[in-house]
mmCIF file of C-alpha atoms in Angstrom:
data_model
loop_
_atom_site.group_PDB
_atom_site.id
_atom_site.type_symbol
_atom_site.label_atom_id
_atom_site.label_comp_id
_atom_site.label_asym_id
_atom_site.label_seq_id
_atom_site.Cartn_x
_atom_site.Cartn_y
_atom_site.Cartn_z
ATOM 1 C CA UNK A 346 -107.289 168.657 68.654
ATOM 2 C CA UNK A 347 -104.198 169.682 70.671
ATOM 3 C CA UNK A 348 -103.811 166.789 72.658
ATOM 4 C CA UNK A 349 -102.744 169.388 75.849
ATOM 5 C CA UNK A 350 -106.473 170.516 75.685
ATOM 6 C CA UNK A 351 -108.067 167.616 74.702
ATOM 7 C CA UNK A 352 -110.961 166.281 77.528
ATOM 8 C CA UNK A 353 -111.134 169.834 79.446
ATOM 9 C CA UNK A 354 -113.153 171.409 81.534
ATOM 10 C CA UNK A 355 -115.710 173.977 79.955
ATOM 11 C CA UNK A 356 -117.929 173.810 82.604
ATOM 12 C CA UNK A 357 -117.760 177.330 84.403
ATOM 13 C CA UNK A 358 -119.938 180.460 83.710
ATOM 14 C CA UNK A 359 -120.290 181.640 80.457
ATOM 15 C CA UNK A 360 -117.809 184.674 79.557
ATOM 16 C CA UNK A 361 -120.063 185.866 77.214
ATOM 17 C CA UNK A 362 -122.946 184.980 74.933
ATOM 18 C CA UNK A 363 -124.423 186.543 71.832
ATOM 19 C CA UNK A 364 -126.194 185.548 68.831
ATOM 20 C CA UNK A 365 -123.502 183.525 67.549
ATOM 21 C CA UNK A 366 -122.901 181.618 70.502
ATOM 22 C CA UNK A 367 -121.335 181.458 74.258
ATOM 23 C CA UNK A 368 -117.695 182.028 75.265
ATOM 24 C CA UNK A 369 -116.557 180.080 78.152
ATOM 25 C CA UNK A 370 -112.882 180.003 79.687
ATOM 26 C CA UNK A 371 -111.631 176.549 80.352
ATOM 27 C CA UNK A 372 -108.759 174.559 81.637
ATOM 28 C CA UNK A 373 -106.404 172.184 79.652
ATOM 29 C CA UNK A 374 -104.882 169.294 80.540
ATOM 30 C CA UNK A 375 -101.228 170.897 80.993
ATOM 31 C CA UNK A 376 -103.203 173.572 83.090
ATOM 32 C CA UNK A 377 -103.472 176.569 80.673
ATOM 33 C CA UNK A 378 -106.253 178.492 80.020
ATOM 34 C CA UNK A 379 -107.973 178.777 76.503
ATOM 35 C CA UNK A 380 -111.633 179.960 75.544
ATOM 36 C CA UNK A 381 -114.183 178.177 74.056
ATOM 37 C CA UNK A 382 -116.696 179.683 71.937
ATOM 38 C CA UNK A 383 -119.154 177.353 71.108
ATOM 39 C CA UNK A 384 -121.369 178.234 67.998
ATOM 40 C CA UNK A 385 -125.332 178.053 68.401
ATOM 41 C CA UNK A 386 -126.908 174.777 66.962
ATOM 42 C CA UNK A 387 -129.134 176.748 64.897
ATOM 43 C CA UNK A 388 -125.421 178.025 62.662
ATOM 44 C CA UNK A 389 -124.230 174.859 62.896
ATOM 45 C CA UNK A 390 -126.921 172.738 61.416
ATOM 46 C CA UNK A 391 -125.577 173.213 57.770
ATOM 47 C CA UNK A 392 -122.555 171.229 57.081
ATOM 48 C CA UNK A 393 -121.834 173.957 54.695
ATOM 49 C CA UNK A 394 -120.972 176.115 57.669
ATOM 50 C CA UNK A 395 -118.226 173.543 59.193
ATOM 51 C CA UNK A 396 -116.681 173.528 55.850
ATOM 52 C CA UNK A 397 -116.229 177.200 55.413
ATOM 53 C CA UNK A 398 -115.081 177.130 59.496
ATOM 54 C CA UNK A 399 -112.555 174.260 58.812
ATOM 55 C CA UNK A 400 -111.523 176.375 55.792
ATOM 56 C CA UNK A 401 -110.587 179.665 57.325
ATOM 57 C CA UNK A 402 -109.087 178.264 59.978
ATOM 58 C CA UNK A 403 -106.795 175.897 58.054
ATOM 59 C CA UNK A 404 -105.746 179.111 55.571
ATOM 60 C CA UNK A 405 -105.197 181.119 58.614
ATOM 61 C CA UNK A 406 -103.337 178.247 60.633
ATOM 62 C CA UNK A 407 -99.701 179.989 60.559
ATOM 63 C CA UNK A 408 -101.139 183.405 60.904
ATOM 64 C CA UNK A 409 -99.359 184.576 64.394
ATOM 65 C CA UNK A 410 -100.362 188.347 64.998
ATOM 66 C CA UNK A 411 -99.806 190.002 68.366
ATOM 67 C CA UNK A 412 -103.356 191.365 67.178
ATOM 68 C CA UNK A 413 -105.158 188.596 66.989
ATOM 69 C CA UNK A 414 -106.250 185.721 69.767
ATOM 70 C CA UNK A 415 -104.678 182.479 68.387
ATOM 71 C CA UNK A 416 -107.117 179.921 66.967
ATOM 72 C CA UNK A 417 -105.845 176.339 68.322
ATOM 73 C CA UNK A 418 -108.822 174.289 66.911
ATOM 74 C CA UNK A 419 -112.337 173.910 66.009
ATOM 75 C CA UNK A 420 -114.033 170.585 67.520
ATOM 76 C CA UNK A 421 -117.472 169.266 68.216
ATOM 77 C CA UNK A 422 -118.687 169.856 71.690
ATOM 78 C CA UNK A 423 -119.314 166.328 72.188
ATOM 79 C CA UNK A 424 -119.578 162.975 69.973
ATOM 80 C CA UNK A 425 -122.588 163.029 68.683
ATOM 81 C CA UNK A 426 -123.028 166.915 69.426
ATOM 82 C CA UNK A 427 -123.967 169.183 66.176
ATOM 83 C CA UNK A 428 -122.581 172.141 68.285
ATOM 84 C CA UNK A 429 -119.157 173.223 67.075
ATOM 85 C CA UNK A 430 -116.464 174.776 69.424
ATOM 86 C CA UNK A 431 -113.636 177.408 68.450
ATOM 87 C CA UNK A 432 -110.739 176.925 70.371
ATOM 88 C CA UNK A 433 -108.096 180.192 71.226
ATOM 89 C CA UNK A 434 -105.668 181.095 73.316
ATOM 90 C CA UNK A 435 -107.289 182.973 76.270
ATOM 91 C CA UNK A 436 -106.153 186.715 76.232
ATOM 92 C CA UNK A 437 -105.664 188.308 79.446
ATOM 93 C CA UNK A 438 -108.070 191.663 79.716
ATOM 94 C CA UNK A 439 -111.394 193.162 79.804
ATOM 95 C CA UNK A 440 -113.587 192.941 76.559
ATOM 96 C CA UNK A 441 -114.170 196.661 74.838
ATOM 97 C CA UNK A 442 -117.946 195.645 75.255
ATOM 98 C CA UNK A 443 -117.474 195.455 79.249
ATOM 99 C CA UNK A 444 -115.981 198.680 78.835
ATOM 100 C CA UNK A 445 -118.347 200.437 77.117
ATOM 101 C CA UNK A 446 -121.222 199.123 79.350
ATOM 102 C CA UNK A 447 -119.551 200.181 82.667
ATOM 103 C CA UNK A 448 -118.777 203.745 80.940
ATOM 104 C CA UNK A 449 -122.802 203.980 79.954
ATOM 105 C CA UNK A 450 -123.995 202.569 83.418
ATOM 106 C CA UNK A 451 -121.613 205.336 85.396
ATOM 107 C CA UNK A 452 -122.635 208.232 83.020
ATOM 108 C CA UNK A 453 -118.578 208.145 81.760
ATOM 109 C CA UNK A 454 -117.842 210.085 78.410
ATOM 110 C CA UNK A 455 -115.480 208.525 76.069
ATOM 111 C CA UNK A 456 -112.053 209.959 76.344
ATOM 112 C CA UNK A 457 -111.268 210.607 72.919
ATOM 113 C CA UNK A 458 -107.513 209.749 72.879
ATOM 114 C CA UNK A 459 -108.279 206.380 74.077
ATOM 115 C CA UNK A 460 -111.035 206.020 71.852
ATOM 116 C CA UNK A 461 -108.695 207.018 68.817
ATOM 117 C CA UNK A 462 -105.806 204.443 69.979
ATOM 118 C CA UNK A 463 -108.137 201.889 69.629
ATOM 119 C CA UNK A 464 -109.200 202.432 66.404
ATOM 120 C CA UNK A 465 -106.014 203.210 65.038
ATOM 121 C CA UNK A 466 -104.967 199.761 66.603
ATOM 122 C CA UNK A 467 -107.728 198.284 65.133
ATOM 123 C CA UNK A 468 -107.089 199.551 61.393
ATOM 124 C CA UNK A 469 -103.910 198.331 62.359
ATOM 125 C CA UNK A 470 -104.774 194.795 62.709
ATOM 126 C CA UNK A 471 -107.332 194.114 60.022
ATOM 127 C CA UNK A 472 -104.621 195.943 57.773
ATOM 128 C CA UNK A 473 -102.040 192.960 59.168
ATOM 129 C CA UNK A 474 -105.010 190.049 58.093
ATOM 130 C CA UNK A 475 -105.454 191.568 55.097
ATOM 131 C CA UNK A 476 -101.681 191.790 54.352
ATOM 132 C CA UNK A 477 -101.936 188.008 55.197
ATOM 133 C CA UNK A 478 -104.820 187.051 53.145
ATOM 134 C CA UNK A 479 -106.007 189.805 51.079
ATOM 135 C CA UNK A 480 -109.443 188.003 50.456
ATOM 136 C CA UNK A 481 -110.431 187.098 53.744
ATOM 137 C CA UNK A 482 -113.539 188.682 55.705
ATOM 138 C CA UNK A 483 -112.441 189.144 59.089
ATOM 139 C CA UNK A 484 -116.179 188.181 60.517
ATOM 140 C CA UNK A 485 -117.941 189.896 63.296
ATOM 141 C CA UNK A 486 -115.426 192.782 64.692
ATOM 142 C CA UNK A 487 -117.238 194.189 67.008
ATOM 143 C CA UNK A 488 -116.675 195.395 71.171
ATOM 144 C CA UNK A 489 -117.648 191.642 72.157
ATOM 145 C CA UNK A 490 -114.728 190.292 70.181
ATOM 146 C CA UNK A 491 -112.167 192.662 71.043
ATOM 147 C CA UNK A 492 -110.059 192.512 74.547
ATOM 148 C CA UNK A 493 -107.934 195.239 75.898
ATOM 149 C CA UNK A 494 -104.936 193.975 77.310
ATOM 150 C CA UNK A 495 -103.306 195.127 80.666
ATOM 151 C CA UNK A 496 -100.859 197.160 78.625
ATOM 152 C CA UNK A 497 -103.536 198.832 76.648
ATOM 153 C CA UNK A 498 -103.129 196.531 73.634
ATOM 154 C CA UNK A 499 -106.280 195.374 71.270
ATOM 155 C CA UNK A 500 -106.432 191.744 70.368
ATOM 156 C CA UNK A 501 -109.299 190.593 68.167
ATOM 157 C CA UNK A 502 -110.915 187.116 69.319
ATOM 158 C CA UNK A 503 -112.513 184.689 66.607
ATOM 159 C CA UNK A 504 -111.964 186.451 63.430
ATOM 160 C CA UNK A 505 -112.604 183.140 61.891
ATOM 161 C CA UNK A 506 -115.991 183.488 61.574
ATOM 162 C CA UNK A 507 -116.091 185.706 58.629
ATOM 163 C CA UNK A 508 -116.737 182.683 55.907
ATOM 164 C CA UNK A 509 -119.382 181.279 58.263
ATOM 165 C CA UNK A 510 -121.338 184.577 58.568
ATOM 166 C CA UNK A 511 -120.827 184.740 54.641
ATOM 167 C CA UNK A 512 -122.768 181.592 54.280
ATOM 168 C CA UNK A 513 -125.603 182.845 56.375
ATOM 169 C CA UNK A 514 -126.668 184.812 53.927
#
């Protein structure tokens, strides 16, 4: 693990939780923010899942794109913990799931040009990933894994989950 993020505090409130795990904002030793996505214990009980994740993270270690949040590392939540944590750069912005939920609560229609702009960015992002690694499955891309930055740029998070999700079948 990057020494700048070792021994970090992830005790803050969860930013998001779903069937795959829980995301928290954490602070590194050098004061920078990052996201810690702790996978559910049930998912990481099998060593096959951990091996698939480590392989995918290794294969994409040098992958850098403005469309994807950089994965820094994967570690155990504690010395004897079965929980795996994927550590990624923190991307400022709002999750697409939050935008959609707020729109639904307030009965706001989805603006077609905005939706098309995001879809165009998402298709381009997936194409960039497949250019880097043609045989890579992107994982669980969904509204909760897409950040819309303050400059309306789409960023996909936790894109390394694909091989682990394939193992769950």
